[in-house]
mmCIF file of C-alpha atoms in Angstrom:
data_model
loop_
_atom_site.group_PDB
_atom_site.id
_atom_site.type_symbol
_atom_site.label_atom_id
_atom_site.label_comp_id
_atom_site.label_asym_id
_atom_site.label_seq_id
_atom_site.Cartn_x
_atom_site.Cartn_y
_atom_site.Cartn_z
ATOM 1 C CA LYS A 1 -55.200 48.976 53.353
ATOM 2 C CA ARG A 2 -55.871 45.264 53.562
ATOM 3 C CA LEU A 3 -54.695 43.181 56.505
ATOM 4 C CA ALA A 4 -53.285 39.679 56.464
ATOM 5 C CA VAL A 5 -52.157 37.763 59.540
ATOM 6 C CA VAL A 6 -49.362 35.555 58.265
ATOM 7 C CA ALA A 7 -48.599 33.369 61.271
ATOM 8 C CA ASN A 8 -49.902 33.186 64.806
ATOM 9 C CA SER A 9 -51.052 29.716 65.811
ATOM 10 C CA THR A 10 -48.279 27.182 65.295
ATOM 11 C CA PRO A 11 -45.129 27.859 67.320
ATOM 12 C CA LEU A 12 -41.803 27.799 65.543
ATOM 13 C CA TYR A 13 -39.735 24.934 66.957
ATOM 14 C CA LEU A 14 -35.960 25.294 66.523
ATOM 15 C CA ARG A 15 -33.726 22.347 67.310
ATOM 16 C CA PRO A 16 -30.141 23.046 68.449
ATOM 17 C CA GLY A 17 -28.068 24.698 65.742
ATOM 18 C CA ARG A 18 -31.069 25.539 63.521
ATOM 19 C CA ILE A 19 -32.277 28.804 61.985
ATOM 20 C CA GLY A 20 -35.880 29.746 61.112
ATOM 21 C CA ARG A 21 -36.516 32.280 58.330
ATOM 22 C CA MET A 22 -39.744 33.948 57.203
ATOM 23 C CA ARG A 23 -39.559 35.769 53.850
ATOM 24 C CA LEU A 24 -42.326 38.176 52.825
ATOM 25 C CA ARG A 25 -42.603 40.127 49.567
ATOM 26 C CA LEU A 26 -43.473 43.780 50.211
ATOM 27 C CA ARG A 27 -44.567 46.152 47.482
ATOM 28 C CA SER A 28 -44.483 49.935 47.566
ATOM 29 C CA GLY A 29 -46.756 51.182 50.341
ATOM 30 C CA ASP A 30 -46.902 47.832 52.199
ATOM 31 C CA SER A 31 -45.925 47.410 55.847
ATOM 32 C CA ALA A 32 -45.242 44.530 58.215
ATOM 33 C CA GLU A 33 -45.558 44.307 61.997
ATOM 34 C CA TRP A 34 -44.215 41.425 64.064
ATOM 35 C CA GLU A 35 -44.459 40.225 67.631
ATOM 36 C CA TRP A 36 -42.835 37.122 69.060
ATOM 37 C CA ALA A 37 -41.559 35.474 72.240
ATOM 38 C CA VAL A 38 -39.290 32.564 73.083
ATOM 39 C CA ALA A 39 -40.639 30.162 75.730
ATOM 40 C CA SER A 40 -37.289 29.668 77.491
ATOM 41 C CA GLY A 41 -33.621 30.445 77.007
ATOM 42 C CA THR A 42 -32.350 32.779 74.287
ATOM 43 C CA VAL A 43 -32.449 33.094 70.495
ATOM 44 C CA ASP A 44 -30.743 35.482 68.111
ATOM 45 C CA PHE A 45 -33.074 37.628 65.991
ATOM 46 C CA THR A 46 -32.531 39.831 62.967
ATOM 47 C CA VAL A 47 -34.655 41.460 60.242
ATOM 48 C CA ARG A 48 -33.334 42.319 56.771
ATOM 49 C CA PHE A 49 -34.889 43.883 53.694
ATOM 50 C CA GLU A 50 -33.629 43.070 50.188
ATOM 51 C CA TRP A 51 -34.983 45.578 47.702
ATOM 52 C CA GLU A 52 -35.263 45.733 43.949
ATOM 53 C CA HIS A 53 -34.653 48.847 41.910
ATOM 54 C CA PRO A 54 -37.136 49.119 39.034
ATOM 55 C CA GLU A 55 -34.401 50.043 36.518
ATOM 56 C CA HIS A 56 -31.220 48.406 37.817
ATOM 57 C CA GLY A 57 -32.292 45.359 39.838
ATOM 58 C CA VAL A 58 -30.827 46.629 43.118
ATOM 59 C CA ALA A 59 -30.092 50.020 44.637
ATOM 60 C CA SER A 60 -28.583 51.555 47.730
ATOM 61 C CA MET A 61 -30.986 53.090 50.202
ATOM 62 C CA ALA A 62 -30.451 55.943 52.614
ATOM 63 C CA GLY A 63 -32.661 56.367 55.639
ATOM 64 C CA PRO A 64 -33.148 55.459 59.280
ATOM 65 C CA HIS A 65 -31.954 51.887 58.824
ATOM 66 C CA THR A 66 -28.968 50.570 60.736
ATOM 67 C CA ALA A 67 -26.800 49.085 57.977
ATOM 68 C CA THR A 68 -26.792 48.955 54.186
ATOM 69 C CA THR A 69 -25.089 46.816 51.549
ATOM 70 C CA ALA A 70 -25.612 46.950 47.786
ATOM 71 C CA SER A 71 -29.058 45.357 47.985
ATOM 72 C CA THR A 72 -29.805 44.606 51.646
ATOM 73 C CA THR A 73 -30.720 46.789 54.604
ATOM 74 C CA ALA A 74 -30.541 45.492 58.174
ATOM 75 C CA VAL A 75 -33.834 46.673 59.654
ATOM 76 C CA VAL A 76 -33.035 45.072 63.027
ATOM 77 C CA GLN A 77 -29.369 44.267 63.690
ATOM 78 C CA GLN A 78 -28.843 40.758 65.053
ATOM 79 C CA TYR A 79 -29.273 40.616 68.814
ATOM 80 C CA GLN A 80 -29.818 37.957 71.457
ATOM 81 C CA HIS A 81 -33.291 37.942 73.000
ATOM 82 C CA GLU A 82 -33.938 36.258 76.355
ATOM 83 C CA ALA A 83 -37.241 34.675 77.353
ATOM 84 C CA SER A 84 -37.181 36.750 80.552
ATOM 85 C CA SER A 85 -37.366 39.931 78.407
ATOM 86 C CA GLY A 86 -40.913 39.054 77.323
ATOM 87 C CA ARG A 87 -42.312 39.712 73.873
ATOM 88 C CA ALA A 88 -40.326 41.434 71.131
ATOM 89 C CA SER A 89 -42.042 43.528 68.482
ATOM 90 C CA GLY A 90 -41.275 45.746 65.524
ATOM 91 C CA ARG A 91 -42.526 47.315 62.322
ATOM 92 C CA PHE A 92 -41.222 47.984 58.803
ATOM 93 C CA GLU A 93 -42.987 50.169 56.254
ATOM 94 C CA ARG A 94 -42.430 50.886 52.548
ATOM 95 C CA SER A 95 -43.482 54.306 51.288
ATOM 96 C CA ALA A 96 -45.389 54.553 48.019
ATOM 97 C CA ASP A 97 -42.282 55.702 46.114
ATOM 98 C CA GLU A 98 -39.888 53.004 47.376
ATOM 99 C CA PRO A 99 -39.196 49.866 45.327
ATOM 100 C CA GLU A 100 -40.540 46.464 46.296
ATOM 101 C CA GLY A 101 -38.462 43.704 47.809
ATOM 102 C CA VAL A 102 -38.358 40.893 50.358
ATOM 103 C CA LEU A 103 -38.477 41.286 54.140
ATOM 104 C CA GLU A 104 -36.763 38.441 56.016
ATOM 105 C CA LEU A 105 -37.300 37.743 59.727
ATOM 106 C CA CYS A 106 -34.711 35.332 61.124
ATOM 107 C CA TRP A 107 -34.635 33.463 64.457
ATOM 108 C CA SER A 108 -31.442 31.543 65.244
ATOM 109 C CA ASN A 109 -30.759 28.794 67.754
ATOM 110 C CA TYR A 110 -27.343 28.292 66.165
ATOM 111 C CA GLU A 111 -25.395 28.886 69.389
ATOM 112 C CA SER A 112 -27.180 26.104 71.274
ATOM 113 C CA TYR A 113 -25.683 22.625 71.173
ATOM 114 C CA VAL A 114 -28.256 20.934 73.427
ATOM 115 C CA ARG A 115 -31.534 22.809 73.899
ATOM 116 C CA SER A 116 -34.354 23.381 71.424
ATOM 117 C CA ARG A 117 -36.396 26.594 71.452
ATOM 118 C CA SER A 118 -40.124 27.178 71.010
ATOM 119 C CA ILE A 119 -41.065 30.578 69.555
ATOM 120 C CA SER A 120 -44.597 31.954 69.325
ATOM 121 C CA HIS A 121 -44.908 34.555 66.573
ATOM 122 C CA ARG A 122 -47.428 36.779 64.851
ATOM 123 C CA VAL A 123 -46.840 38.811 61.696
ATOM 124 C CA VAL A 124 -49.411 41.256 60.311
ATOM 125 C CA LEU A 125 -49.054 42.688 56.808
ATOM 126 C CA ARG A 126 -50.818 45.800 55.596
ATOM 127 C CA ASN A 127 -51.166 45.803 51.849
ATOM 128 C CA GLN A 128 -52.342 48.638 49.599
ATOM 129 C CA SER A 129 -52.522 46.714 46.337
ATOM 130 C CA GLY A 130 -54.943 44.007 47.491
ATOM 131 C CA ALA A 131 -52.565 41.201 46.507
ATOM 132 C CA SER A 132 -52.526 38.143 48.718
ATOM 133 C CA LEU A 133 -49.684 37.983 51.211
ATOM 134 C CA ARG A 134 -48.166 34.791 52.527
ATOM 135 C CA GLY A 135 -45.099 33.861 54.510
ATOM 136 C CA ASP A 136 -44.024 30.504 55.840
ATOM 137 C CA VAL A 137 -41.193 29.872 58.259
ATOM 138 C CA VAL A 138 -38.485 27.684 56.754
ATOM 139 C CA VAL A 139 -36.157 25.969 59.235
ATOM 140 C CA GLU A 140 -32.586 25.395 58.061
#
């Protein structure tokens, strides 16, 4: 498998009320690992996977995931992470027979009216196909 480090040097800076999203296309057999920390305060964090069914566009998925809709699986349910908890990490893997889709990591400072948050993050993708992998954080 090939490795690609998507982000690790520039911290994500979220002003009050803002949300940062990183979207990564994963193909069958690909996996993603993430690690991040907030410098101070708290942020909400969630990870979702939107998959594509090769014949029908979308499909339901059974498995160890925490919630499922018609085309989206919550890989990590939204939770509030405190700086005092240290680094957060996780992993998501597609087996060779599962359809491709988009993995979305989301950090939210929506609940804050005053304070900005600085988040250091690192995402590593393991890719079987050799295609280039890229993901940028978009702040909304």
